[in-house]
Amino acid sequence: MYTNNKLSKAVRLAIAFGAVSATAFTASVTAAEEDEVAKVERIEVTGSRIKRTDLEQSVPVTVIDRAAIDLSGQNSITDVIRGTTFNSAGSFRPQSGSGQQGVATVSMRGLGASRTLVLIDGRRLPTSPSAGQGQDLNAVPLAAVERIEILSDGASAVYGSDAIGGVINIVTRKDFNGVELRVGASEVSLPSEGGDREEGSVVFGSSNDTTRVIGGVSWNNRDIIFENAYSWVRPGASIYGNNYTETNNSQGFRSIPGGCTAENFILGNTLNNNALINEPADIEDVQPEELTTIDTYQQCGYNFNATNANEASTGNQGLFLNAEHQINDDWRVFGNFNAAKTKSFGRYAPSLNDPGSLLRADSWNNPTNPANIAAGGVYDEAAVDGSRDRDNWEGNSVFPNAGENRDLKYWHRFASIGNRDSYVDSYATDVLVGAQGMIGDVDVDFGVRKSKQKTYDVGYNYLLRSAADDLVNITTADVLAGQAADENFVFYDLRDPLGSRYADNADQASAYQQLINSMNVTIARLSQSVQKEAFASASFDLFEMNAGIVQMVVGAEYRKEEYVDKYDSLSEAGVVGGSAGNSAGGGRDVKSAYFETLIPLLDNLEATVAGRYDKYSDYGNDFSPKVSFRYEPLDGLVMRASYGKGFRAPTLDIITMQPSSGNPGVEDAATCLNFGQLADCEVQVRQITQANPSLKSEQSTQYALGVAYQPTDWLNFAIDYYNIEIEDRIAFFGAVELIALEKAGDPIPAGLGVIRGGNPQPVPGGNPALPILSVNGGYANQGTWETSGLDFNFKTNFDFGSFGRLNQNLQVSYALDSTVDGGRNLVGERNPGIPGSMPRSRVAFSNVYTISDFDLSWNINMIEGQNRYRDLSTTQSLGSWTTHDLQVTYNTPWNSKISVGALNAFEKEPELINAGGRNYNFNLYDAYGRVTYIRFSQTF
């Protein structure tokens, strides 16, 4: 039979204070409620399909119940999960300028979101259609959540693919009578504007002896935050300002003469154009002092941080309905329905003509065109300075055709089109129906489920490159002819992209706007992930041994996965400037069979043996075994161990995607210096990403050891060690990752890499001297990743009688090592692009003091400092980040609660060291400052 709230709380108490295999964040219960535990026959907990009477397991499970969620101060399940210590290195959150703009993920053990399996009521969430891999936490309505169970061990033997770093099971509410209303609002302190939030939910429930129904709705919104709202933000450096280069990208990026005066265009300092004239001592290691300056120049950059909003706005709305009917004492039917809608708005700087486009020799905008001298077009005497055509020691010219009218490349920000605005609407639905009952002595469970996530992404003010190239390459002759024929003739001049020269003539201003509109396009993307499944299992007792009954579960699952990521036709053709990504899509079937057996070897020793076979219709099959032991030598002392294999299947997006382009922000000394910026600047580079249909699954081997002990009624603790090895890892190698591998001298997969050329730069030691021309990125099976660490959990529970109660919970995740291909230990490092770099420890210390009608909460969160390596010889130190969350809740006599509080009460700011093209590690820290909030709930 189904249970009520008191029983649910009692179950959590058994987990939290039974010195067993789980840690928990929960409130206390009464003695009467404890008595109800005895009535529980068997209950299934995350990490095992065998229902047990005592809940003790041989694997560690952490439980965050509804009370702990409320006391956390967070207004979404996303932020609760991302804030746990198991999210070791941080994870993706909603941000502008990304194809995953509205997505939020979790990455247990720092292994990546695609190696953390997220379940809802024990069934896997579908893959995020925007990301193509990993699962979007925003798909789960906040009001639906009863508790969160976190298995910090591998579980492919139970759940299949992706359960390598761990499993997060979001358990929805099943039992509630009455109506609950909740509303709240909060505001942030650090940005000068933006970032404020609001939230609310309504939950209703009703039940009788045979039937129960519970449902509800919830919503939360978070405002956008623009980069310029932060006092520390520096102007961003982009070569796509207003520059020209030679067609081979040599001789530096040179400003269009007179073309760097419009808003947000920034003229740089005078730079030296260096060439290798004299023979160096070592051609493979040219020293800065061996270069010769052949001329000087300036560059025109664009400050994209003036308009960017890295922190996209988000709005989530959710609906859920769960129902169950007890047919008789042996059989019940059940159904669950969840729906969620996420809206997001992001803004990025105006479009650019990526990659640099051809500027023809006869163009009005070509600074080498001699016809422009008399006509008034763009002209630069330095561009036709023949003295730069010098021979090196081998007799080869370092600058052929230096004094000639010639084709060039132009690198331009089309600010006249306006900022790129992206609107993303995501819809998720999840429907499950099933039945559970007894056939003789066999407990059977079966059902069907369909879940779908669909995302619409519409982007405004993008550049049609073909139209832009035609406008920029208008010939000098055509300009003169047009002006002679029509006094209101308008054209595109790189020196005046905003058309300010036409401001005083209404006809010309209108005509110029129409000209700009001719290269302004709206792009669209439709992404969808559909998962259909059928499942069945049978649980039964095999036979009885001296120490107890041998239990077994067998089951089978069928899952059909369909994935579509469709871009508009212009984006697919690669003619849209400022847009990244391309279409992908496919489908496959997954057939699975599994077993799990619990064997009581002794009265105080049990073994669990499990295995799962998964057959994929596209790439092949995998078998995942696991064995675990639980030993209780003393009353209250549990020792546990496990060993198993796991796997991660290649996702449909990375094996079916069409070639796509992007302009990621990176740190590269030579490219920054070539652009006239400091060596540690952020600069955008061109990246082409391609599919790899030959990917195979990656394999993991992991083992864990642990001990849990409750020496007294008020204290219990647990310590667990984990070790994970991933072979043939599936990894993405983009610009940031490839540059990091290049600097470290680590191997780069075949067909991928950083393409460099142009003028050598006087870079700091240990960095490549040539600027980046482009990057070839993609996925590959490469290398072995090993990581290990410790989890500590200490809990106390003090009852002071009339002076109240104090519950404390200290959770520590401590990484020991993380290495790729046997390289250096990356724990304690923060190196964007190198997987495995992470803080050594994350700590969460919660204190809840209850007295009379008041609950006082003080949560302390700490992320240990890291070393940031710019190269192998230069280190930047990143300090620890400690925040304090405070909350006071008043429980009124009329069944309501009023909570006021502050996250990061002392306004700790993130340390500003560039990470992945941002001012700080965006996935690990936040820059909200103090988040003050008030919440009200009423139960009827």
PDB file of N, CA, C and O in Angstrom, residues 482-491 502 504-512 515:
ATOM      1  N   GLY A 482      26.411  56.246 -59.169  1.00  0.00           N
ATOM      2  CA  GLY A 482      25.185  56.361 -58.393  1.00  0.00           C
ATOM      3  C   GLY A 482      24.976  57.763 -57.860  1.00  0.00           C
ATOM      4  O   GLY A 482      23.853  58.285 -57.872  1.00  0.00           O
ATOM      5  N   GLN A 483      26.013  58.387 -57.382  1.00  0.00           N
ATOM      6  CA  GLN A 483      25.906  59.756 -56.867  1.00  0.00           C
ATOM      7  C   GLN A 483      25.558  60.740 -57.969  1.00  0.00           C
ATOM      8  O   GLN A 483      24.836  61.715 -57.745  1.00  0.00           O
ATOM      9  N   ALA A 484      26.070  60.479 -59.153  1.00  0.00           N
ATOM     10  CA  ALA A 484      25.779  61.370 -60.276  1.00  0.00           C
ATOM     11  C   ALA A 484      24.334  61.222 -60.730  1.00  0.00           C
ATOM     12  O   ALA A 484      23.703  62.194 -61.174  1.00  0.00           O
ATOM     13  N   ALA A 485      23.794  60.019 -60.646  1.00  0.00           N
ATOM     14  CA  ALA A 485      22.439  59.769 -61.136  1.00  0.00           C
ATOM     15  C   ALA A 485      21.361  60.123 -60.119  1.00  0.00           C
ATOM     16  O   ALA A 485      20.225  60.429 -60.497  1.00  0.00           O
ATOM     17  N   ASP A 486      21.678  60.055 -58.794  1.00  0.00           N
ATOM     18  CA  ASP A 486      20.657  60.251 -57.762  1.00  0.00           C
ATOM     19  C   ASP A 486      21.301  60.939 -56.566  1.00  0.00           C
ATOM     20  O   ASP A 486      22.206  60.395 -55.937  1.00  0.00           O
ATOM     21  N   GLU A 487      20.804  62.121 -56.257  1.00  0.00           N
ATOM     22  CA  GLU A 487      21.385  62.865 -55.147  1.00  0.00           C
ATOM     23  C   GLU A 487      21.136  62.197 -53.806  1.00  0.00           C
ATOM     24  O   GLU A 487      21.815  62.483 -52.805  1.00  0.00           O
ATOM     25  N   ASN A 488      20.182  61.257 -53.747  1.00  0.00           N
ATOM     26  CA  ASN A 488      19.892  60.533 -52.511  1.00  0.00           C
ATOM     27  C   ASN A 488      20.474  59.117 -52.525  1.00  0.00           C
ATOM     28  O   ASN A 488      20.066  58.259 -51.726  1.00  0.00           O
ATOM     29  N   PHE A 489      21.420  58.895 -53.421  1.00  0.00           N
ATOM     30  CA  PHE A 489      22.065  57.579 -53.517  1.00  0.00           C
ATOM     31  C   PHE A 489      22.785  57.260 -52.197  1.00  0.00           C
ATOM     32  O   PHE A 489      23.444  58.116 -51.602  1.00  0.00           O
ATOM     33  N   VAL A 490      22.643  56.021 -51.719  1.00  0.00           N
ATOM     34  CA  VAL A 490      23.302  55.604 -50.480  1.00  0.00           C
ATOM     35  C   VAL A 490      24.097  54.330 -50.737  1.00  0.00           C
ATOM     36  O   VAL A 490      23.767  53.539 -51.642  1.00  0.00           O
ATOM     37  N   PHE A 491      25.116  54.116 -49.947  1.00  0.00           N
ATOM     38  CA  PHE A 491      25.954  52.922 -50.087  1.00  0.00           C
ATOM     39  C   PHE A 491      26.633  52.666 -48.739  1.00  0.00           C
ATOM     40  O   PHE A 491      26.606  53.506 -47.833  1.00  0.00           O
ATOM     41  N   TYR A 502      24.139  60.299 -43.268  1.00  0.00           N
ATOM     42  CA  TYR A 502      22.811  60.488 -43.843  1.00  0.00           C
ATOM     43  C   TYR A 502      21.790  60.983 -42.807  1.00  0.00           C
ATOM     44  O   TYR A 502      20.598  61.078 -43.097  1.00  0.00           O
ATOM     45  N   ASP A 504      20.995  63.797 -41.551  1.00  0.00           N
ATOM     46  CA  ASP A 504      20.265  65.055 -41.781  1.00  0.00           C
ATOM     47  C   ASP A 504      19.365  65.011 -43.010  1.00  0.00           C
ATOM     48  O   ASP A 504      18.698  65.995 -43.327  1.00  0.00           O
ATOM     49  N   ASN A 505      19.337  63.877 -43.700  1.00  0.00           N
ATOM     50  CA  ASN A 505      18.515  63.741 -44.898  1.00  0.00           C
ATOM     51  C   ASN A 505      17.561  62.571 -44.685  1.00  0.00           C
ATOM     52  O   ASN A 505      17.981  61.413 -44.687  1.00  0.00           O
ATOM     53  N   ALA A 506      16.291  62.875 -44.486  1.00  0.00           N
ATOM     54  CA  ALA A 506      15.314  61.836 -44.149  1.00  0.00           C
ATOM     55  C   ALA A 506      15.212  60.775 -45.239  1.00  0.00           C
ATOM     56  O   ALA A 506      15.096  59.578 -44.949  1.00  0.00           O
ATOM     57  N   ASP A 507      15.250  61.201 -46.517  1.00  0.00           N
ATOM     58  CA  ASP A 507      15.148  60.231 -47.613  1.00  0.00           C
ATOM     59  C   ASP A 507      16.347  59.300 -47.620  1.00  0.00           C
ATOM     60  O   ASP A 507      16.217  58.083 -47.802  1.00  0.00           O
ATOM     61  N   GLN A 508      17.529  59.877 -47.439  1.00  0.00           N
ATOM     62  CA  GLN A 508      18.726  59.049 -47.436  1.00  0.00           C
ATOM     63  C   GLN A 508      18.764  58.138 -46.203  1.00  0.00           C
ATOM     64  O   GLN A 508      19.173  56.974 -46.302  1.00  0.00           O
ATOM     65  N   ALA A 509      18.346  58.675 -45.066  1.00  0.00           N
ATOM     66  CA  ALA A 509      18.331  57.863 -43.848  1.00  0.00           C
ATOM     67  C   ALA A 509      17.402  56.665 -44.005  1.00  0.00           C
ATOM     68  O   ALA A 509      17.724  55.544 -43.603  1.00  0.00           O
ATOM     69  N   SER A 510      16.244  56.894 -44.640  1.00  0.00           N
ATOM     70  CA  SER A 510      15.300  55.803 -44.866  1.00  0.00           C
ATOM     71  C   SER A 510      15.865  54.793 -45.856  1.00  0.00           C
ATOM     72  O   SER A 510      15.755  53.580 -45.649  1.00  0.00           O
ATOM     73  N   ALA A 511      16.484  55.298 -46.917  1.00  0.00           N
ATOM     74  CA  ALA A 511      17.062  54.410 -47.922  1.00  0.00           C
ATOM     75  C   ALA A 511      18.211  53.589 -47.331  1.00  0.00           C
ATOM     76  O   ALA A 511      18.384  52.406 -47.656  1.00  0.00           O
ATOM     77  N   TYR A 512      18.996  54.237 -46.469  1.00  0.00           N
ATOM     78  CA  TYR A 512      20.126  53.520 -45.858  1.00  0.00           C
ATOM     79  C   TYR A 512      19.624  52.416 -44.929  1.00  0.00           C
ATOM     80  O   TYR A 512      20.198  51.326 -44.875  1.00  0.00           O
ATOM     81  N   LEU A 515      18.776  49.565 -47.005  1.00  0.00           N
ATOM     82  CA  LEU A 515      19.998  48.888 -47.431  1.00  0.00           C
ATOM     83  C   LEU A 515      20.511  47.973 -46.310  1.00  0.00           C
ATOM     84  O   LEU A 515      20.904  46.819 -46.566  1.00  0.00           O
TER      85      LEU A 515
END
